[in-house]
Coordinates of C-alpha atoms in Angstrom, one line a residue:
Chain A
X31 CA -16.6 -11.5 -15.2
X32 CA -13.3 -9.5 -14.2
X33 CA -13.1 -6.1 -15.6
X34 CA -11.1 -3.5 -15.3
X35 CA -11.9 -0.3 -15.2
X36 CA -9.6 3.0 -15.2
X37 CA -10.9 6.1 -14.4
X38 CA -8.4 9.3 -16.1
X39 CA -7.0 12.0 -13.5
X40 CA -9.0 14.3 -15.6
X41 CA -12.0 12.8 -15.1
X42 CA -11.7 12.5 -11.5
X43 CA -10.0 15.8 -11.1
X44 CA -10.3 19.5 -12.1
X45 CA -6.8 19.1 -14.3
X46 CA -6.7 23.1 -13.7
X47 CA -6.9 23.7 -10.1
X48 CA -4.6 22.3 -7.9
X49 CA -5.4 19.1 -5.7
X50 CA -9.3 19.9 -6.5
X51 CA -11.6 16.6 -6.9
X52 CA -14.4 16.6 -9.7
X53 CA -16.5 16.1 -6.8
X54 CA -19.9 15.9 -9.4
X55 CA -18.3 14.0 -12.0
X56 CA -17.1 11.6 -9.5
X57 CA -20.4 11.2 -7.6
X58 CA -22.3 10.5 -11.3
X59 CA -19.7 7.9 -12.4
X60 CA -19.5 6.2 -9.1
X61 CA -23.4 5.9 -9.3
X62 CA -23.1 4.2 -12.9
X63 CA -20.5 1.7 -11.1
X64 CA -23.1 1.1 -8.4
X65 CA -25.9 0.7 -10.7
X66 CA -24.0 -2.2 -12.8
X67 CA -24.4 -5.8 -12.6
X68 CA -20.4 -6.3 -12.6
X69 CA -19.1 -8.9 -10.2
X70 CA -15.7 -8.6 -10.2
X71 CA -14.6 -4.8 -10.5
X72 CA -10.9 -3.8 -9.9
X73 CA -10.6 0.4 -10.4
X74 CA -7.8 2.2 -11.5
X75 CA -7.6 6.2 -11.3
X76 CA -4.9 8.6 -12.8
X77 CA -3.7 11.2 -10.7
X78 CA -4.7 14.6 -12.3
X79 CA -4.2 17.3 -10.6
X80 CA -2.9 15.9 -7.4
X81 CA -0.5 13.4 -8.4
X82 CA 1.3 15.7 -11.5
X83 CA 2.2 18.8 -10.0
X84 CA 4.4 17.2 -7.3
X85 CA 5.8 15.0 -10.2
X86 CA 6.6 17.9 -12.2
X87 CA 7.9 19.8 -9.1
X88 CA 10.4 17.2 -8.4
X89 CA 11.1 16.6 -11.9
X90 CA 10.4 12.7 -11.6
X91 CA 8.5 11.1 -14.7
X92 CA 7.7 7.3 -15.9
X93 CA 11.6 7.5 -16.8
X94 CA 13.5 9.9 -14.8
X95 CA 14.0 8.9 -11.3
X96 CA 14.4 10.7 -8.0
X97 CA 16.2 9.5 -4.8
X98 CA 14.4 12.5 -3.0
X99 CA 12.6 10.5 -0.1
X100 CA 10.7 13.9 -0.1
X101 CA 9.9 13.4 -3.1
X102 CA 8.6 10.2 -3.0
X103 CA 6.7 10.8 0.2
X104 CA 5.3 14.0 -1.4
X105 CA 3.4 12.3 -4.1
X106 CA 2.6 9.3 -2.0
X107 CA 0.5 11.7 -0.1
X108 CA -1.0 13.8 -2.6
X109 CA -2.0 10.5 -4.4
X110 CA -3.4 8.7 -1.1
X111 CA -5.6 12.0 -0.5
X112 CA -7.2 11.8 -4.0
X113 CA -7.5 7.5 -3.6
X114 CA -9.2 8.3 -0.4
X115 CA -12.0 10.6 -2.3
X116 CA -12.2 8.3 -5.0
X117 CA -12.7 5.4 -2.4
X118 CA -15.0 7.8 -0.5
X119 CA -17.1 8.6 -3.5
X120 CA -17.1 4.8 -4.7
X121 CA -18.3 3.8 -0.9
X122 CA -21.3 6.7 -1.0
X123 CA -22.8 5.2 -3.4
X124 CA -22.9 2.0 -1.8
X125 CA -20.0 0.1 -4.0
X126 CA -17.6 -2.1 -1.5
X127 CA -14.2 0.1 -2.5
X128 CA -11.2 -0.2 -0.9
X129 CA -7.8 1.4 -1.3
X130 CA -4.6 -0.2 -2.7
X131 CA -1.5 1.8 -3.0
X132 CA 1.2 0.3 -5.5
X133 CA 3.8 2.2 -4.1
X134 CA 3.4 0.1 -0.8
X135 CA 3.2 -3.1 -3.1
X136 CA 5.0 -2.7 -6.6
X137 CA 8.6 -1.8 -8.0
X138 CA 10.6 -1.3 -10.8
X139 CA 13.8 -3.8 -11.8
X140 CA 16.9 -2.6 -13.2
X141 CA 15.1 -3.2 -17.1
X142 CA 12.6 -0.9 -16.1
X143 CA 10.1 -3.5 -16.0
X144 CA 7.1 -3.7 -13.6
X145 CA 6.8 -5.7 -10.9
X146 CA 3.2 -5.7 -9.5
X147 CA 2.2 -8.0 -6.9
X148 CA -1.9 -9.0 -7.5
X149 CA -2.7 -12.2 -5.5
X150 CA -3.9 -9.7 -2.8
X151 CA -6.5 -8.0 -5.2
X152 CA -7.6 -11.2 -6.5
X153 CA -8.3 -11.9 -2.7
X154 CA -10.1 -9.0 -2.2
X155 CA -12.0 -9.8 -5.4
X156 CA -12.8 -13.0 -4.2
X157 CA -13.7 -11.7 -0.7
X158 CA -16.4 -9.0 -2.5
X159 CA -14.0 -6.0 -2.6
X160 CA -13.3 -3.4 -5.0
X161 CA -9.8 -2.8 -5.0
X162 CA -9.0 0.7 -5.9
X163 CA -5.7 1.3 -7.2
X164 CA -3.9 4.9 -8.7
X165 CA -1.3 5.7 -10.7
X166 CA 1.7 6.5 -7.5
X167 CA 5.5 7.2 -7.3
X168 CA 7.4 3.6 -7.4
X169 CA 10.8 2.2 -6.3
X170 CA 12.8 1.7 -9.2
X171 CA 15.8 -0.3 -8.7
X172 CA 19.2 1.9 -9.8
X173 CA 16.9 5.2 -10.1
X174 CA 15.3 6.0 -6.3
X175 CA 11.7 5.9 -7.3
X176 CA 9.7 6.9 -11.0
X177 CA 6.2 7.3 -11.5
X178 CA 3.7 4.3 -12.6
X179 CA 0.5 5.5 -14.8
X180 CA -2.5 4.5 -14.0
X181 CA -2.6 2.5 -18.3
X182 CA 0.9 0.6 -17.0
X183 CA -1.3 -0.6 -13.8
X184 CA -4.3 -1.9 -16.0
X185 CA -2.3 -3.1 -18.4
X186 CA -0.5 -5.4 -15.7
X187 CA -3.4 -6.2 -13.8
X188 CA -5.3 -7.3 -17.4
X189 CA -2.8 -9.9 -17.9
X190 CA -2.3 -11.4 -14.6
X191 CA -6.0 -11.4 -13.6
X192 CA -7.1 -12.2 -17.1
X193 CA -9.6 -9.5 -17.4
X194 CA -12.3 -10.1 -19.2
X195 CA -13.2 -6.4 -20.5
X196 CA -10.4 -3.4 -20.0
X197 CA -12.8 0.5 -20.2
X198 CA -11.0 3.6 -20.3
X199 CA -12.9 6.6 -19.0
X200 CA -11.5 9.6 -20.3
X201 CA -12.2 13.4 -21.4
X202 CA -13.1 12.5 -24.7
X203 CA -15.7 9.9 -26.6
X204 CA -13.2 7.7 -27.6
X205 CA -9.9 7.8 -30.2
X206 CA -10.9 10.4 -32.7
X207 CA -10.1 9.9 -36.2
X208 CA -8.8 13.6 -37.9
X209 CA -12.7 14.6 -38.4
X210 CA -12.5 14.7 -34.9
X211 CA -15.3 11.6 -35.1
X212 CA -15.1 8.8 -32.7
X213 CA -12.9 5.3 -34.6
X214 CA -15.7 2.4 -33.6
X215 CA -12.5 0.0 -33.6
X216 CA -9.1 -0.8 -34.1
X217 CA -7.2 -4.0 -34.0
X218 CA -4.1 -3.2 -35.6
X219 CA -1.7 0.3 -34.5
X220 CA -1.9 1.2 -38.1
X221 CA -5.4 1.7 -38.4
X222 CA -5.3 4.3 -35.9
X223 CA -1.9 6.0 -37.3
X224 CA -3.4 8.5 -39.2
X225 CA -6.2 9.7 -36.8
X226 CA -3.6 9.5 -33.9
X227 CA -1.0 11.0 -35.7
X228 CA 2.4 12.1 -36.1
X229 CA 2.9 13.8 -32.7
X230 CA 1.1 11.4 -30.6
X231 CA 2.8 8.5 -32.0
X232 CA 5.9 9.4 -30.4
X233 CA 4.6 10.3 -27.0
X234 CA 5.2 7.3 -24.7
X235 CA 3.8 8.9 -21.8
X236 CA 0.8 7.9 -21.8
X237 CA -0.7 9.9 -24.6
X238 CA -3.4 8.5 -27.1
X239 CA -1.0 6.7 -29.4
X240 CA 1.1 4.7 -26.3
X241 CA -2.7 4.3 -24.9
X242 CA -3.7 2.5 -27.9
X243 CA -0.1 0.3 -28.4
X244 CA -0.1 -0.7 -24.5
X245 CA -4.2 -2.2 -25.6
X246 CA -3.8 -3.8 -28.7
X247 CA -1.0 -5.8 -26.8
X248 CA -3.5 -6.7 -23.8
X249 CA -5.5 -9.8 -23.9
X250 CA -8.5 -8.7 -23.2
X251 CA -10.7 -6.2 -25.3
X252 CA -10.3 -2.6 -24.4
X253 CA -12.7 0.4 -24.2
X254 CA -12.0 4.0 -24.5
X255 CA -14.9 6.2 -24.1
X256 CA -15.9 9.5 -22.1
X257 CA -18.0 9.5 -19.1
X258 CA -21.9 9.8 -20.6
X259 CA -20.6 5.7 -22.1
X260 CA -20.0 4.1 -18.8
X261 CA -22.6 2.5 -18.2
X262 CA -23.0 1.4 -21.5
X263 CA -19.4 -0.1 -21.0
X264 CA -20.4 -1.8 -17.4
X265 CA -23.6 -3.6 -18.9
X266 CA -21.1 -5.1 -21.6
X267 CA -22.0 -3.1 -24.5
X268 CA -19.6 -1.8 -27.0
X269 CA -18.9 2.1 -25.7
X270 CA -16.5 4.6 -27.7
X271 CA -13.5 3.3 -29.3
X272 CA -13.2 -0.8 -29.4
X273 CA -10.0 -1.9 -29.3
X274 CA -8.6 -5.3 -30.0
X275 CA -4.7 -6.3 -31.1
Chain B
X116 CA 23.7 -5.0 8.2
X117 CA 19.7 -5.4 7.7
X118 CA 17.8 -4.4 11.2
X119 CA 13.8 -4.6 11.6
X120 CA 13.0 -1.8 14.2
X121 CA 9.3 -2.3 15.7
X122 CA 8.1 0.9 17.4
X123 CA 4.8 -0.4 19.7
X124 CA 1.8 0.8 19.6
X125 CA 2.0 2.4 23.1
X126 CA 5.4 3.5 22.0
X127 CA 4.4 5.8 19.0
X128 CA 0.6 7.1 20.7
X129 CA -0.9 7.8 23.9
X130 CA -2.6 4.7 24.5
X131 CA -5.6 5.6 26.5
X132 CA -6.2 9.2 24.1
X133 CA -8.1 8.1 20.8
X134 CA -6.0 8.7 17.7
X135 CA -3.7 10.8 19.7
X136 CA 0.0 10.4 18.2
X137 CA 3.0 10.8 21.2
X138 CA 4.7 13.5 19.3
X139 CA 7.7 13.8 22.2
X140 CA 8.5 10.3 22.3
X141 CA 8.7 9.9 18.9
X142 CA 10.8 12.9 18.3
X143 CA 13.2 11.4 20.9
X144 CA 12.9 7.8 18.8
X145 CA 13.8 9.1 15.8
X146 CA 16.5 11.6 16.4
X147 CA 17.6 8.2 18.0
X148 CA 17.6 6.5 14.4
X149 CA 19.4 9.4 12.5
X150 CA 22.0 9.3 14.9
X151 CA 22.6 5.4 14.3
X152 CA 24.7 3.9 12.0
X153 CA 22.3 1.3 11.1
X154 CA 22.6 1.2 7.0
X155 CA 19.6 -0.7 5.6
X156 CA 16.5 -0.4 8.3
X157 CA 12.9 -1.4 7.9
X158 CA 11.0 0.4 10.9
X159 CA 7.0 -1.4 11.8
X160 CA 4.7 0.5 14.3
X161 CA 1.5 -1.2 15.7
X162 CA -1.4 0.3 16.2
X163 CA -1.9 1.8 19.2
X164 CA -4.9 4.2 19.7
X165 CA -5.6 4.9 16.2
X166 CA -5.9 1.1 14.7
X167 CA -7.4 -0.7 18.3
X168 CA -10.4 1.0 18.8
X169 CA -11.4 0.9 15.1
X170 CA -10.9 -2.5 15.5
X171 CA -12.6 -3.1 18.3
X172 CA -15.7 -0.8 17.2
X173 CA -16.3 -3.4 14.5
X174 CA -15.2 -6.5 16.1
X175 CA -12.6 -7.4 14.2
X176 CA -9.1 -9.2 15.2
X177 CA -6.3 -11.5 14.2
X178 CA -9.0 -14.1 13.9
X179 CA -12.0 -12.9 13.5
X180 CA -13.2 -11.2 10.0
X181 CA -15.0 -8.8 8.7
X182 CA -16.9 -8.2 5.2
X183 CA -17.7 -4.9 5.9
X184 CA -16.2 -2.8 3.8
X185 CA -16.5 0.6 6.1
X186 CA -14.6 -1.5 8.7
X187 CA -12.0 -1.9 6.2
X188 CA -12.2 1.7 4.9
X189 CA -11.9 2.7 9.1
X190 CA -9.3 1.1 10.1
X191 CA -6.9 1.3 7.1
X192 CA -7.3 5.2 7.0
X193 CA -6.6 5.4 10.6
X194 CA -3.3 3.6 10.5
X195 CA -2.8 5.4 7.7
X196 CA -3.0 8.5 9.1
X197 CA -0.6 7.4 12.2
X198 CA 1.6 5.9 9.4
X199 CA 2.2 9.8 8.2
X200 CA 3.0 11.0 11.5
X201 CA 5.5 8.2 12.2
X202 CA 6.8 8.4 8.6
X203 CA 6.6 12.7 9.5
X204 CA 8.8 12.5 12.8
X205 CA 11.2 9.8 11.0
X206 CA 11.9 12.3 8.3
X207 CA 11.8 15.4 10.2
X208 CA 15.1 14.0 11.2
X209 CA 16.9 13.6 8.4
X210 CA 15.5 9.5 8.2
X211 CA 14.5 9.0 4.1
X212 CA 11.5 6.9 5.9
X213 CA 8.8 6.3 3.1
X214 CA 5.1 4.6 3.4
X215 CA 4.4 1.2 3.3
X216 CA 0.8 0.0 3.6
X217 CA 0.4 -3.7 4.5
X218 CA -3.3 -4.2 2.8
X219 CA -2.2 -3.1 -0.5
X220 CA 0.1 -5.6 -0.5
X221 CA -0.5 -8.8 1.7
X222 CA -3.5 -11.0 2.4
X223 CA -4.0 -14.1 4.6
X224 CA -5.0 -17.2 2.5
X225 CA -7.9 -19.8 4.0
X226 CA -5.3 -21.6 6.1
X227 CA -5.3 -18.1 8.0
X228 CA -1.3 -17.8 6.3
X229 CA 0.0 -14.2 6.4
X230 CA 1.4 -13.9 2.5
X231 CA 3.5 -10.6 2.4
X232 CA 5.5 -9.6 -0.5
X233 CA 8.8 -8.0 0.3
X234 CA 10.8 -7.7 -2.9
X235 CA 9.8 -4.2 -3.2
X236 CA 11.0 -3.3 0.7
X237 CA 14.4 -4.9 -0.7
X238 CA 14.4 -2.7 -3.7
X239 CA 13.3 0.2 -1.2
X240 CA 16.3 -0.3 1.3
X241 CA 18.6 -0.7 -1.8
X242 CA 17.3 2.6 -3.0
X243 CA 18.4 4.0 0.7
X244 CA 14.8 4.8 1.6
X245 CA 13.7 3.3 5.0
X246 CA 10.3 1.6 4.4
X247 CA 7.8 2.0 7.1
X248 CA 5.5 -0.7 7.7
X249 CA 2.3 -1.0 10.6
X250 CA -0.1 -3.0 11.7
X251 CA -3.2 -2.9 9.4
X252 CA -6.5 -4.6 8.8
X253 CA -5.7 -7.7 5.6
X254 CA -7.6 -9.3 3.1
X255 CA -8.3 -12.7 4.4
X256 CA -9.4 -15.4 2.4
X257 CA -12.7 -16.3 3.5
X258 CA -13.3 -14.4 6.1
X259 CA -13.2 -10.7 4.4
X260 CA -10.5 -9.2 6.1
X261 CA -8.8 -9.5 9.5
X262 CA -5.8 -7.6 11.3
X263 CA -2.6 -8.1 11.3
X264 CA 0.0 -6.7 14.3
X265 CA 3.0 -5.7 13.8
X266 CA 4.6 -8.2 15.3
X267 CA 3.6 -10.5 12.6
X268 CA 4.7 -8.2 10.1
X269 CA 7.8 -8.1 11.8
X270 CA 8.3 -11.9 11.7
X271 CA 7.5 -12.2 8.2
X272 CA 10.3 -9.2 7.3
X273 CA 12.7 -10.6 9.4
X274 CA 12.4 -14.3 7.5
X275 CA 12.3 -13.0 4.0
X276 CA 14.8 -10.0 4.1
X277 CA 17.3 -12.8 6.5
X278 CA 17.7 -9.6 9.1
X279 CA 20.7 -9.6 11.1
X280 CA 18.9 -8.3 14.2
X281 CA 15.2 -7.6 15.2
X282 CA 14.3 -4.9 17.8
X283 CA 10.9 -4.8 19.6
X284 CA 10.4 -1.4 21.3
X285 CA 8.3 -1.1 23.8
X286 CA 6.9 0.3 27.3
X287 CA 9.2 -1.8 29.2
X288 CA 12.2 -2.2 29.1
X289 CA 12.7 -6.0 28.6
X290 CA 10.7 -9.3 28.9
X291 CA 10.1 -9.2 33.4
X292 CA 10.3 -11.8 36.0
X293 CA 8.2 -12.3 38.8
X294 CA 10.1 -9.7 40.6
X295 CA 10.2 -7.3 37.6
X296 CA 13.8 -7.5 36.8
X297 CA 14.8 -7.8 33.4
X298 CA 15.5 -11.5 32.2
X299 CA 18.8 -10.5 30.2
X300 CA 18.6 -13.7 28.1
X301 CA 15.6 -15.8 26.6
X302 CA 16.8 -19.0 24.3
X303 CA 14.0 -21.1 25.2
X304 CA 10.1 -20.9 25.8
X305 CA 11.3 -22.8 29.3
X306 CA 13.3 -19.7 30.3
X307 CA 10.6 -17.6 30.7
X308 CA 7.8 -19.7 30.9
X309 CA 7.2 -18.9 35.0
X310 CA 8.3 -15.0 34.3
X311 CA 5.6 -14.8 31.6
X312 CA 2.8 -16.4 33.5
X313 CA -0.1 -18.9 33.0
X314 CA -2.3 -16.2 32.0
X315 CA -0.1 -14.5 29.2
X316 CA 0.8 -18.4 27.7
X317 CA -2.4 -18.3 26.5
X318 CA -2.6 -14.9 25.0
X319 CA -1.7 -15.2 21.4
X320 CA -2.8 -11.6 20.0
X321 CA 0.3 -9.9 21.1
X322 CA 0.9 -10.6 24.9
X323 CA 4.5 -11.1 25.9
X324 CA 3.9 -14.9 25.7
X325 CA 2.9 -14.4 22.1
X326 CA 6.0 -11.5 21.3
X327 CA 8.2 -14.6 23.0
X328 CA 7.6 -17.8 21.1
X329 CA 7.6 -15.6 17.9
X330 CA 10.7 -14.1 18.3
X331 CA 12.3 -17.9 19.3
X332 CA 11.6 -18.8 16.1
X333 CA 12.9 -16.2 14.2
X334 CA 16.7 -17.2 12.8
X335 CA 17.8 -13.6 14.0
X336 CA 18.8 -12.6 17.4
X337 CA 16.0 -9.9 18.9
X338 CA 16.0 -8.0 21.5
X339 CA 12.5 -6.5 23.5
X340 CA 13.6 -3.2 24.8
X341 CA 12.0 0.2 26.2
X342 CA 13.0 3.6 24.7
X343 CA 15.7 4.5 26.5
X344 CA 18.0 1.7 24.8
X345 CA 16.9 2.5 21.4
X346 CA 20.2 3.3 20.9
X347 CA 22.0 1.0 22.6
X348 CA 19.9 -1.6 19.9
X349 CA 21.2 0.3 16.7
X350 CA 24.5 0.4 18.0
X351 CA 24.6 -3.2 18.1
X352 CA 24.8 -3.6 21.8
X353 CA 22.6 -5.8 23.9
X354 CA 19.4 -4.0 25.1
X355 CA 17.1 -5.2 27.2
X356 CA 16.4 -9.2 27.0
X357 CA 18.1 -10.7 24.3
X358 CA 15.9 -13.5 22.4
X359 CA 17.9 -16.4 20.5
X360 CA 16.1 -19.7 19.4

């Protein structure tokens, strides 16, 4: 049983305050994980408060590049410091975590397309590791370096580990429909259009709407729910919004 | 013009002071670098007093594992720690050096194999970034994980990229004879067999023996130098022994 969990940056982060780790938060999720019966667990974080300002500083995004090597080595850092915490938090409460950073491991072609090397988690997978990976700054051929999301990372470790269960802990229950109300399931983009609507259905950058698309497309069925539902999620229950393409 | 640079452990710290970077000598190293020519340059640093006694607290090596997980957790956040400073001097001078981490990227497979993925160190010396690599602790099939030095690293870079030359930087300043001259020339084990000694023939975690028969079999030239010909070795020149297969 492979899953794959992501935990959002601001779940695992105070979004507001610089660089600050949701120290709590992180310590109560980490003790779900360590209370669950999964075997194979591969976690993904976002990078919250740490990882978006230096973005945003150095004007680099998902799409526009930088060949700044301080740049790159800025948000390197400032994500390696909030993977260590995560790690940290994950090892306290007795889960086997160890850090992966896709910078050192992944790039971008000249499509834009991902290229994410993951013999070496299944390795550490199959050697009782929980490889804990983060959205990062990557190398993107013709443009310096970009930024990688932590959903593009699940997304391509889903397909080539063939994951058997994707969770998304976020902020929020789940994909709320315009009541506000969590949608129990979707399995096609335009059951969700309305509820996601008109905005968020043009944000590619990792708002709701892309969230749901980059799913639907996946494999394997999806999950997005809001911290109280992880556990429910890691004991293979149905938690927040089901989502199946 | 693609070079792999090793920087030695005992090059890059002070050896007998735990986690204890050698901020003057690497200064002098990298202003070294920027003052090269050299146009697409991957630069390895072993481990020196940050990654050997983690390694040696919890008894792991080239060939012997470890499941622990804190082991892994130790000796990965040394090295990455010594990474920064390296990566820190190299830029300070005006080198776009950026951080490579070899766990989140490699792994050993049960025949003990080192696989490393390099596409994304081409992409990065396309990009005009200078990837810095290290010795690091490596998933190993089987075993957990186990370490790997920089010198294999730099045989599996130097294979895969096709490098034009290969520099080892070390304490001395060339492979020694019995008198403790510098051979000038090494092109078979033969050679040096006497100069290297009964005792370092059957070291193979990084002696001179080791450095030697690795190197042989490399289809680039290498040279084993000491700090002061750094630049001598970027400039193309002959430095210290000169190692051809």
């Amino acid at each position: 049983m492979t899953v794959i969990l992501k935990l959002g940056g601001s779940v695992v982060t105070e979004k507001d305050q610089p660089e600050t780790v949701a120290d709590d938060r992180l310590a109560d999720l980490a003790t779900a994980v360590a209370d669950s019966d999964v075997s194979d667990l591969v976690v993904v974080h976002g990078g919250g408060s740490f990882g978006h300002p230096h973005a945003a500083e150095h004007c680099v995004s998902s799409t526009d590049g930088t060949r700044d090597p301080e740049a790159v080595r800025d948000i390197a850092a400032a994500m390696e410091t909030l993977n260590r915490a995560v790690v940290g938090a994950l090892a306290d409460a007795g889960i086997p975590a160890v850090p992966v950073h896709p910078f050192s491991t992944g790039f971008r072609d000249t499509d834009g397309d991902l290229h994410l090397p993951t013999d070496q988690v299944a390795a550490m997978l199959d050697e009782g590791f929980v490889p804990v990976l983060h959205g990062d700054v990557l190398t993107t051929a013709g443009q310096g370096a970009t930024i990688v999301s932590g959903d593009d990372l699940v997304s391509a470790l889903a397909t080539a580990l063939a994951a058997d269960r994707v969770g998304l802990c976020s902020t929020v229950p789940g994909v709320l429909d315009a009541d506000g109300d969590v949608v129990p399931e979707i399995t096609a983009f335009e059951d969700a259009a309305d509820a996601l609507g008109e905005s968020d259905a043009t944000d590619v950058t990792g708002g709701m709407a892309a969230k749901v698309r980059a799913l639907l497309d996946l494999g394997s069925p999806a999950f997005v729910f809001g911290p109280d539902a992880l556990d429910a999620f890691l004991a293979g229950d149905d938690a927040g919004t089901r989502i199946r393409g």
